[in-house]
XYZ file of C-alpha atoms in Angstrom:
581
model
C -53.914 0.153 28.648
C -56.785 -2.016 27.751
C -56.212 -6.156 27.926
C -56.912 -5.933 23.825
C -53.959 -3.368 23.379
C -51.697 -5.455 25.558
C -52.306 -8.416 23.463
C -51.909 -6.554 20.195
C -48.519 -5.007 21.722
C -47.362 -8.599 22.781
C -48.141 -10.218 19.268
C -46.322 -7.134 17.562
C -43.027 -7.938 19.722
C -43.468 -11.377 19.327
C -43.566 -11.083 15.630
C -40.480 -8.528 15.439
C -38.454 -11.296 17.636
C -39.274 -14.261 15.156
C -38.474 -11.848 12.289
C -35.121 -10.931 13.543
C -34.265 -14.228 14.422
C -34.542 -14.976 10.563
C -32.402 -11.840 9.247
C -29.914 -13.124 7.172
C -26.856 -11.741 9.141
C -28.317 -13.991 11.855
C -28.655 -16.928 9.539
C -25.599 -16.845 7.533
C -23.060 -19.573 8.385
C -19.288 -18.818 7.287
C -18.039 -22.121 5.824
C -14.587 -23.121 6.963
C -12.756 -22.390 4.273
C -14.042 -18.578 4.554
C -13.252 -18.235 8.172
C -10.112 -16.006 7.350
C -12.175 -13.407 5.702
C -13.721 -12.927 9.240
C -10.872 -13.589 11.182
C -8.422 -10.960 9.285
C -7.430 -7.713 10.802
C -5.304 -6.699 7.908
C -5.778 -2.988 6.824
C -6.294 -4.334 3.131
C -7.868 -7.590 2.421
C -8.101 -8.715 -1.000
C -10.906 -11.747 -1.387
C -10.484 -13.101 -4.729
C -12.018 -16.133 -6.277
C -13.891 -18.075 -9.069
C -17.632 -17.285 -10.452
C -19.998 -17.801 -7.335
C -17.174 -18.828 -5.099
C -19.148 -16.750 -2.289
C -16.495 -13.721 -2.419
C -19.077 -11.160 -2.714
C -21.490 -12.774 -0.150
C -19.058 -12.905 2.339
C -17.598 -9.542 1.981
C -21.018 -8.142 1.933
C -22.273 -10.137 4.997
C -19.138 -8.291 6.628
C -20.162 -4.839 5.884
C -23.309 -5.630 7.344
C -22.046 -6.893 10.358
C -19.755 -3.724 10.236
C -22.725 -1.533 9.657
C -24.847 -3.409 12.465
C -22.656 -4.039 15.035
C -23.446 -8.021 14.935
C -20.820 -10.777 14.925
C -20.746 -13.454 11.976
C -21.475 -16.797 12.811
C -19.434 -19.953 12.133
C -20.633 -22.988 10.781
C -20.990 -24.522 14.290
C -22.971 -21.731 15.633
C -19.885 -19.992 17.507
C -19.458 -16.223 16.595
C -16.372 -14.390 14.914
C -15.481 -11.340 16.872
C -16.696 -7.745 15.141
C -13.525 -6.139 13.749
C -15.097 -2.682 13.378
C -15.747 -0.257 16.124
C -19.266 -1.116 17.822
C -19.367 2.145 20.242
C -19.915 4.818 17.371
C -21.604 5.425 14.097
C -19.424 4.588 10.932
C -18.464 5.586 7.796
C -18.675 3.215 4.843
C -17.819 3.495 1.317
C -19.142 1.205 -1.707
C -17.415 1.330 -4.881
C -18.251 -0.081 -7.810
C -17.598 0.119 -11.497
C -20.777 2.320 -12.615
C -24.171 3.324 -11.795
C -25.687 -0.150 -12.506
C -23.149 -2.084 -10.336
C -24.813 0.004 -7.589
C -28.210 -1.462 -8.127
C -27.594 -4.792 -9.829
C -24.989 -5.586 -7.262
C -24.463 -3.570 -4.065
C -28.134 -2.911 -3.369
C -29.278 -5.861 -4.272
C -26.854 -7.866 -1.824
C -26.956 -5.455 1.016
C -30.469 -4.233 0.937
C -32.383 -7.065 -1.199
C -33.398 -10.590 -0.568
C -30.600 -12.740 -2.027
C -31.646 -15.795 -3.878
C -28.277 -16.975 -3.389
C -28.773 -17.392 0.139
C -31.677 -19.557 1.170
C -33.638 -20.781 4.289
C -35.445 -23.430 5.718
C -37.237 -24.536 9.095
C -35.275 -26.814 11.357
C -37.237 -30.055 11.679
C -36.143 -30.082 15.258
C -36.585 -26.273 16.756
C -39.064 -25.209 14.227
C -36.909 -22.105 13.715
C -35.750 -20.698 10.490
C -32.245 -21.389 9.465
C -29.771 -21.481 6.521
C -30.407 -24.016 3.743
C -27.799 -26.936 3.640
C -27.415 -28.528 0.255
C -25.074 -30.805 1.315
C -27.429 -32.536 3.463
C -29.888 -35.054 1.966
C -32.746 -34.418 4.596
C -32.743 -30.644 3.330
C -32.079 -31.646 -0.371
C -35.689 -33.663 -0.168
C -37.345 -30.575 1.336
C -35.789 -27.994 -1.195
C -39.477 -26.767 -2.116
C -39.921 -25.838 1.473
C -36.914 -23.132 1.068
C -37.340 -19.415 1.143
C -34.972 -16.452 -0.078
C -33.242 -15.013 3.163
C -34.424 -11.488 4.371
C -32.029 -8.437 2.998
C -28.769 -8.381 4.941
C -29.594 -5.045 6.367
C -33.235 -4.775 7.243
C -35.497 -2.221 6.606
C -36.024 -1.580 10.533
C -32.335 -0.416 10.572
C -32.539 2.172 7.885
C -33.439 5.645 8.836
C -33.550 7.607 5.379
C -32.345 6.989 1.338
C -30.550 9.503 -0.610
C -31.050 8.594 -4.370
C -29.522 9.318 -7.570
C -31.733 7.109 -9.533
C -34.130 5.284 -7.701
C -35.568 3.685 -10.807
C -32.291 1.505 -10.990
C -31.692 1.517 -7.126
C -28.814 3.784 -7.290
C -28.447 5.448 -4.167
C -25.783 7.641 -3.276
C -26.162 7.373 0.655
C -28.236 5.149 3.194
C -28.345 6.591 6.439
C -29.016 3.866 9.339
C -30.793 4.608 12.430
C -28.587 5.126 15.684
C -27.920 2.324 17.781
C -28.538 2.685 21.488
C -24.777 2.426 22.440
C -23.909 5.498 20.258
C -25.879 7.752 22.767
C -28.911 9.540 22.547
C -27.531 12.588 20.325
C -25.801 10.722 17.844
C -26.547 9.661 13.996
C -26.242 6.339 12.604
C -24.025 4.565 10.210
C -23.851 6.125 6.653
C -23.366 3.767 3.750
C -22.115 5.358 0.670
C -21.805 4.370 -2.741
C -19.418 5.591 -5.437
C -18.872 4.634 -8.968
C -15.059 4.449 -9.929
C -15.498 6.102 -13.335
C -15.616 9.378 -11.822
C -13.060 11.228 -9.904
C -12.178 9.702 -6.097
C -13.771 11.419 -3.383
C -11.436 13.407 -1.298
C -10.973 14.710 2.146
C -13.457 12.646 4.378
C -11.982 9.856 6.923
C -13.440 6.243 6.296
C -14.055 3.437 8.190
C -14.503 0.845 5.489
C -14.282 0.874 1.777
C -15.911 -1.866 -0.055
C -14.475 -2.481 -3.459
C -16.469 -4.749 -5.394
C -14.963 -6.417 -8.671
C -13.421 -4.164 -11.419
C -12.831 -0.439 -11.260
C -12.168 2.042 -13.814
C -8.926 3.684 -12.739
C -6.315 1.959 -10.797
C -4.686 5.231 -9.654
C -7.809 5.789 -7.844
C -6.725 3.264 -5.250
C -3.959 5.299 -3.518
C -6.697 7.942 -2.676
C -8.688 5.314 -0.991
C -5.638 4.275 1.136
C -5.460 8.022 2.093
C -9.048 8.179 3.378
C -9.062 5.313 5.518
C -5.715 6.457 7.486
C -7.162 9.214 9.982
C -9.419 6.464 11.688
C -7.539 3.039 11.412
C -10.054 1.974 8.620
C -9.759 -0.822 6.321
C -10.392 -1.708 2.419
C -11.666 -4.756 1.363
C -11.684 -5.835 -2.070
C -13.891 -8.586 -3.412
C -13.114 -9.355 -6.971
C -12.616 -12.249 -9.905
C -9.069 -11.695 -10.769
C -10.319 -11.946 -14.510
C -10.901 -8.185 -13.897
C -7.335 -7.656 -13.668
C -5.651 -4.016 -13.492
C -2.791 -2.551 -12.292
C -3.826 -1.860 -8.744
C -5.276 -5.450 -8.151
C -1.934 -6.712 -9.384
C 0.044 -4.582 -6.905
C -2.242 -5.632 -4.062
C -1.547 -9.300 -5.044
C 2.234 -8.562 -5.200
C 2.209 -7.287 -1.610
C 0.127 -9.876 -0.174
C 2.843 -12.348 -1.621
C 5.568 -10.284 -0.372
C 4.133 -10.997 3.673
C 3.381 -7.008 3.876
C 1.871 -7.124 7.345
C -0.556 -4.543 6.061
C -2.228 -6.620 3.263
C -3.731 -10.160 3.281
C -5.209 -12.222 0.580
C -8.027 -14.885 0.765
C -8.560 -16.974 -2.171
C -12.170 -18.936 -2.459
C -12.965 -21.497 -4.737
C -16.259 -22.181 -6.450
C -15.605 -25.900 -6.326
C -15.664 -25.658 -2.154
C -18.595 -23.545 -1.870
C -21.225 -26.086 -0.344
C -23.854 -23.728 -0.693
C -24.016 -24.687 -4.177
C -25.303 -28.396 -5.151
C -22.522 -30.503 -5.959
C -24.131 -31.648 -9.016
C -24.194 -27.904 -10.112
C -20.648 -27.693 -9.506
C -19.231 -30.344 -11.368
C -21.706 -29.129 -14.344
C -19.967 -25.531 -14.319
C -16.410 -27.292 -14.061
C -17.310 -29.095 -17.068
C -18.721 -26.231 -18.923
C -15.586 -24.167 -18.154
C -13.379 -27.079 -19.320
C -15.011 -27.472 -22.322
C -14.776 -23.626 -22.949
C -11.201 -22.965 -22.030
C -9.268 -26.012 -20.934
C -7.716 -25.792 -17.622
C -7.055 -22.178 -17.772
C -10.595 -21.389 -17.820
C -11.300 -23.545 -14.774
C -8.074 -22.036 -13.091
C -9.799 -18.440 -13.621
C -13.562 -19.051 -12.915
C -13.163 -22.023 -10.399
C -10.003 -21.042 -8.109
C -9.970 -17.321 -9.312
C -6.254 -17.475 -9.912
C -4.703 -14.228 -11.730
C -4.623 -14.773 -15.241
C -3.229 -11.947 -17.367
C -3.927 -13.702 -20.714
C -7.723 -13.084 -20.979
C -7.250 -9.403 -21.482
C -3.781 -8.815 -22.178
C -2.575 -6.418 -25.173
C 0.197 -8.670 -26.062
C -0.459 -12.276 -25.080
C 1.959 -13.528 -27.376
C 5.040 -11.859 -25.119
C 6.542 -14.235 -23.110
C 10.101 -14.596 -21.481
C 10.912 -17.645 -22.803
C 10.588 -16.764 -26.261
C 11.626 -13.088 -26.522
C 14.604 -13.348 -24.045
C 17.823 -13.124 -24.996
C 19.592 -15.411 -24.849
C 17.081 -17.909 -25.229
C 16.435 -19.989 -22.127
C 16.539 -23.228 -24.307
C 19.684 -23.213 -25.716
C 18.981 -25.652 -28.709
C 17.148 -22.383 -30.168
C 20.109 -20.007 -29.965
C 20.992 -18.041 -33.107
C 23.978 -15.852 -33.804
C 22.342 -12.868 -31.524
C 21.655 -15.127 -28.589
C 25.049 -16.344 -28.516
C 26.475 -13.053 -28.718
C 24.509 -11.925 -26.205
C 25.450 -14.566 -23.938
C 28.888 -14.024 -24.542
C 28.536 -10.224 -23.780
C 26.146 -10.599 -20.715
C 23.781 -8.721 -22.610
C 25.516 -5.894 -23.682
C 25.433 -5.182 -27.466
C 28.659 -5.088 -29.048
C 30.109 -1.728 -30.232
C 29.599 -2.071 -33.933
C 25.612 -2.427 -33.262
C 23.456 0.486 -33.934
C 21.615 1.985 -31.160
C 18.689 3.982 -30.142
C 17.202 5.850 -27.232
C 13.259 5.937 -26.933
C 11.579 8.189 -24.797
C 8.376 8.460 -23.087
C 8.523 11.763 -20.913
C 5.975 12.914 -18.242
C 6.439 13.543 -14.722
C 4.169 10.779 -12.804
C 6.095 8.011 -15.007
C 8.677 8.860 -17.552
C 10.437 6.064 -19.065
C 13.177 5.393 -21.709
C 14.105 1.988 -23.697
C 17.479 1.477 -25.017
C 17.364 -0.578 -28.386
C 20.523 -2.090 -30.482
C 20.000 -3.225 -34.083
C 22.344 -5.605 -34.995
C 24.992 -5.389 -37.962
C 23.978 -6.354 -41.391
C 26.135 -9.479 -41.268
C 24.173 -10.920 -38.586
C 20.809 -10.026 -39.738
C 21.480 -11.541 -42.946
C 21.548 -14.907 -40.700
C 18.657 -14.207 -38.472
C 16.785 -12.034 -40.427
C 15.720 -8.678 -38.675
C 16.254 -8.113 -34.965
C 16.081 -5.339 -32.436
C 17.287 -5.744 -28.919
C 15.856 -3.798 -25.941
C 18.969 -4.112 -23.752
C 18.173 -1.560 -21.087
C 15.599 0.457 -19.738
C 14.531 3.243 -17.020
C 11.405 3.586 -15.479
C 11.710 6.883 -12.913
C 8.662 7.751 -11.401
C 7.804 11.395 -10.378
C 10.966 12.872 -11.796
C 11.982 15.731 -14.333
C 13.898 15.906 -17.926
C 16.829 16.643 -15.715
C 16.788 13.632 -13.694
C 16.105 11.299 -16.778
C 19.156 13.026 -18.778
C 21.208 12.701 -15.946
C 20.159 8.957 -15.694
C 20.638 8.374 -19.727
C 24.059 10.022 -19.519
C 25.269 7.366 -16.906
C 24.711 4.995 -19.225
C 26.125 6.452 -22.205
C 30.061 6.804 -21.464
C 31.607 5.741 -24.538
C 28.405 5.013 -26.213
C 27.446 6.483 -29.786
C 23.634 6.686 -30.633
C 21.964 6.939 -34.022
C 18.800 8.905 -32.963
C 16.641 9.765 -29.944
C 12.554 9.423 -30.225
C 9.914 10.698 -28.299
C 6.423 10.719 -27.879
C 5.177 13.420 -30.408
C 1.916 14.089 -28.338
C 3.461 14.841 -25.235
C 6.680 16.405 -26.816
C 4.244 19.493 -28.088
C 2.646 19.846 -24.953
C 3.646 22.945 -22.284
C 3.001 22.018 -18.618
C 1.069 24.497 -16.501
C 3.959 26.704 -14.818
C 6.650 26.107 -17.820
C 7.393 28.290 -20.559
C 8.983 25.837 -22.628
C 7.414 22.580 -24.443
C 8.352 19.051 -23.056
C 10.570 18.365 -26.229
C 12.551 21.582 -25.394
C 12.777 20.872 -21.776
C 14.237 17.443 -22.323
C 16.508 18.631 -25.341
C 18.229 21.232 -23.336
C 18.505 18.561 -20.496
C 20.329 16.326 -23.048
C 22.532 19.120 -23.980
C 23.682 20.011 -20.287
C 24.404 16.432 -19.920
C 25.851 15.996 -23.019
C 24.161 13.423 -24.174
C 23.919 13.208 -28.028
C 22.904 11.293 -31.388
C 24.364 11.313 -34.834
C 20.917 12.333 -36.419
C 19.491 14.781 -34.109
C 22.328 15.791 -31.671
C 20.490 16.675 -28.401
C 17.231 17.225 -29.912
C 14.331 14.214 -30.633
C 12.621 12.817 -33.725
C 8.993 12.608 -32.976
C 7.566 9.240 -32.644
C 4.427 8.269 -34.724
C 1.037 8.651 -32.855
C -0.926 6.082 -34.751
C -2.146 4.070 -31.518
C -3.784 1.266 -33.499
C -0.992 1.004 -35.992
C 1.646 0.751 -33.685
C 0.384 -1.954 -31.637
C -0.028 -3.932 -34.841
C 3.682 -3.258 -35.392
C 4.502 -4.556 -32.042
C 2.515 -7.670 -32.398
C 4.528 -8.154 -35.690
C 7.689 -7.726 -33.898
C 6.908 -10.500 -31.333
C 5.945 -12.980 -33.769
C 8.327 -15.835 -34.241
C 9.850 -15.703 -37.571
C 11.402 -18.596 -39.996
C 14.145 -19.382 -37.792
C 12.424 -19.890 -34.859
C 13.149 -16.638 -33.175
C 11.163 -13.311 -32.993
C 12.193 -10.072 -34.245
C 12.115 -8.515 -30.571
C 14.449 -9.408 -27.864
C 15.246 -7.898 -24.458
C 17.912 -8.844 -21.894
C 18.250 -9.779 -18.182
C 18.690 -6.057 -17.661
C 15.257 -5.615 -18.605
C 13.428 -6.194 -15.814
C 10.631 -3.538 -15.619
C 10.284 -3.885 -19.545
C 9.102 -7.657 -18.909
C 7.033 -6.636 -15.823
C 5.234 -3.778 -17.665
C 4.466 -6.303 -20.913
C 3.222 -8.980 -19.225
C 0.825 -6.726 -17.498
C 0.091 -4.667 -19.859
C -3.834 -4.757 -20.562
C -6.771 -4.010 -23.002
C -9.951 -1.834 -22.574
C -12.472 -3.762 -21.163
C -15.971 -2.701 -21.730
C -19.192 -2.567 -19.393
C -19.989 -6.303 -20.980
C -16.736 -7.368 -19.618
C -15.655 -8.117 -23.366
C -12.079 -6.661 -24.539
C -11.361 -3.825 -26.694
C -8.474 -4.032 -28.849
C -6.970 -0.722 -27.587
C -4.802 -0.198 -24.709
C -6.576 0.266 -21.125
C -6.201 3.770 -19.891
C -4.295 4.903 -16.718
C -1.864 1.942 -16.500
C 1.668 2.339 -15.630
C 2.929 1.491 -19.058
C 5.893 3.742 -20.428
C 8.090 0.980 -21.551
C 5.165 -0.516 -23.442
C 4.469 2.832 -25.497
C 8.079 3.209 -26.152
C 8.267 -0.166 -27.625
C 5.314 0.857 -29.620
C 7.348 3.947 -30.545
C 10.214 1.960 -31.548
C 8.030 -0.221 -33.733
C 6.919 2.764 -36.047
C 10.296 4.726 -36.010
C 11.481 1.594 -38.611
C 14.837 1.493 -36.633
C 17.565 0.606 -39.003
C 21.119 -0.443 -38.974
C 23.665 2.642 -39.573
C 27.375 1.940 -38.664
C 27.977 3.556 -35.472
C 30.419 6.635 -35.304
C 33.226 7.102 -32.527
C 31.534 8.839 -29.436
C 32.391 12.578 -29.743
C 30.586 13.694 -26.459
C 31.659 17.754 -26.001
C 33.610 18.392 -22.959
C 32.064 20.024 -20.056
C 32.492 23.541 -18.910
C 34.212 22.076 -15.898
C 36.607 20.155 -18.103
C 37.366 23.120 -19.973
C 37.965 25.193 -16.856
C 40.236 22.695 -15.365
C 42.314 22.391 -18.503
C 42.780 25.716 -18.930
C 43.685 26.748 -15.431
C 45.395 23.448 -13.924
C 47.036 21.716 -16.756
C 49.308 24.535 -18.035
C 52.998 23.552 -17.947
C 52.055 19.464 -17.902
C 52.945 17.463 -20.655
C 49.915 15.001 -21.428
C 49.774 12.489 -23.972
C 45.709 11.849 -23.450
C 43.104 14.468 -22.394
C 43.281 13.484 -18.625
C 43.975 16.259 -16.313
C 46.101 15.679 -12.691
C 44.440 17.705 -10.198
C 45.950 16.636 -7.069
C 49.259 17.271 -5.791
C 52.728 16.612 -7.576
C 54.856 13.505 -6.793
C 57.714 16.013 -5.529
C 55.468 17.062 -3.247
C 54.605 13.611 -1.616
C 58.494 13.317 -1.389
C 58.950 16.640 0.412
C 56.290 15.614 3.101
C 58.113 12.473 3.426
C 61.433 13.848 4.140
C 59.939 16.285 6.648
C 58.480 13.342 8.598
C 62.010 11.678 8.527
């Protein structure tokens, strides 16, 4: 090799070494309040926070760390342990809302220069380091800053699989194998999947990064299954304004001290990489826009249900009976307090059913007597509920029967759309299945026997009627009330969300794939115009077993009621006592 060739090679090596020192993952410094993100070993990690709180930057850095096998640095220069295998290639999934999220967010954070990550040359060492806007000396040299290079540099990439290269929508990015993998190994694969399609099944995955909102909450359970074979992890970076059922459940599990789940909350106001002047300006703008609730959501990332709630006026403080405020009690509240939430026998009762297998539910609604409603105005009391996931018509009928001894119902109402369907593998409609199950368990109503009235399928009109039920009337109390026995109903109503468009603006329709059978039941009830009818005495037909025992066992017994004594006679007990003596 000639002298010139050696000099050229040495020059390239030095240039490459300088470039590597300036790579984003080596420059990045985790702030003290972000340390838990990189120390956590939880199988499911929820990193929530306000706008520009650093949550996506932290998690994308963690993803790059896993892909490259490089540790993350603390502010003092020490390093966190890499929380993923470094001796073999990994399979990493990135999940976003849609196709545009791939190019605009995931590809930008991992593979392009990020305007939010800046670097500046250190005055003492002359080496590139992270820009620190909280230090006056750095602020004075702000014009000398540059955007940091990508977290995953091009030198580490082997090939791309593109779905739409023009918008940077990739299907897979294959990295070059590292030396520690062995000579015949491939590199780590980073896939992108949209949450709008069906979740990919079958493949074991080391790391799933979910960024911000997803379309279908029930996909989360499939993602959980993907990580089980290899001891992988799910990390979800999200602003909680993008609330959905899967996110709420993850928050609940984190708060219940589930060892497999950990939650880290990052604040916008704590992000020192944004200049304090700009942070203060943002806080003022959010406060002016929506008050303290908006600040809590945008700055601290608090879980605020109100922003996209379908029924924001629903509140336990308003609709619970008896009211939490004794001074607001009307006649209905007084009666419910006296009876412990059980409607008196002369109130008219209905059962409203949302059938199905995954999440069937039933609401029990009582209408007070006309003497009471003449004082209070119209009232409908939800006094009980059933939510029985993964059950059939027989199980639901049995559960309702257990709550119906001595009860007289006016009518049963069922979701008309589901009732007309014939599930695969059955030769009967859902309505027929439930009607026969109700008949088997002797559950009947005055109007329809064991059959059902079909509920209205007017979605928008039903939602408007529910809102009318939720309104507070002239007497200071609403038409809709619910009792302490209805915790499932309360929970679903508080979490019932609207659809959210791609722009983040909510649409006045319920979001799809929510766990909301009791909310649907309430809508069916509001459309049915439930009226008061004087209850008829309960006359449940005797079961076949009762008739059998009555015919064969009670012959010769003098009975004044319908009971049957099926045990040994008193004389047989006396004979046994004499024998023992």
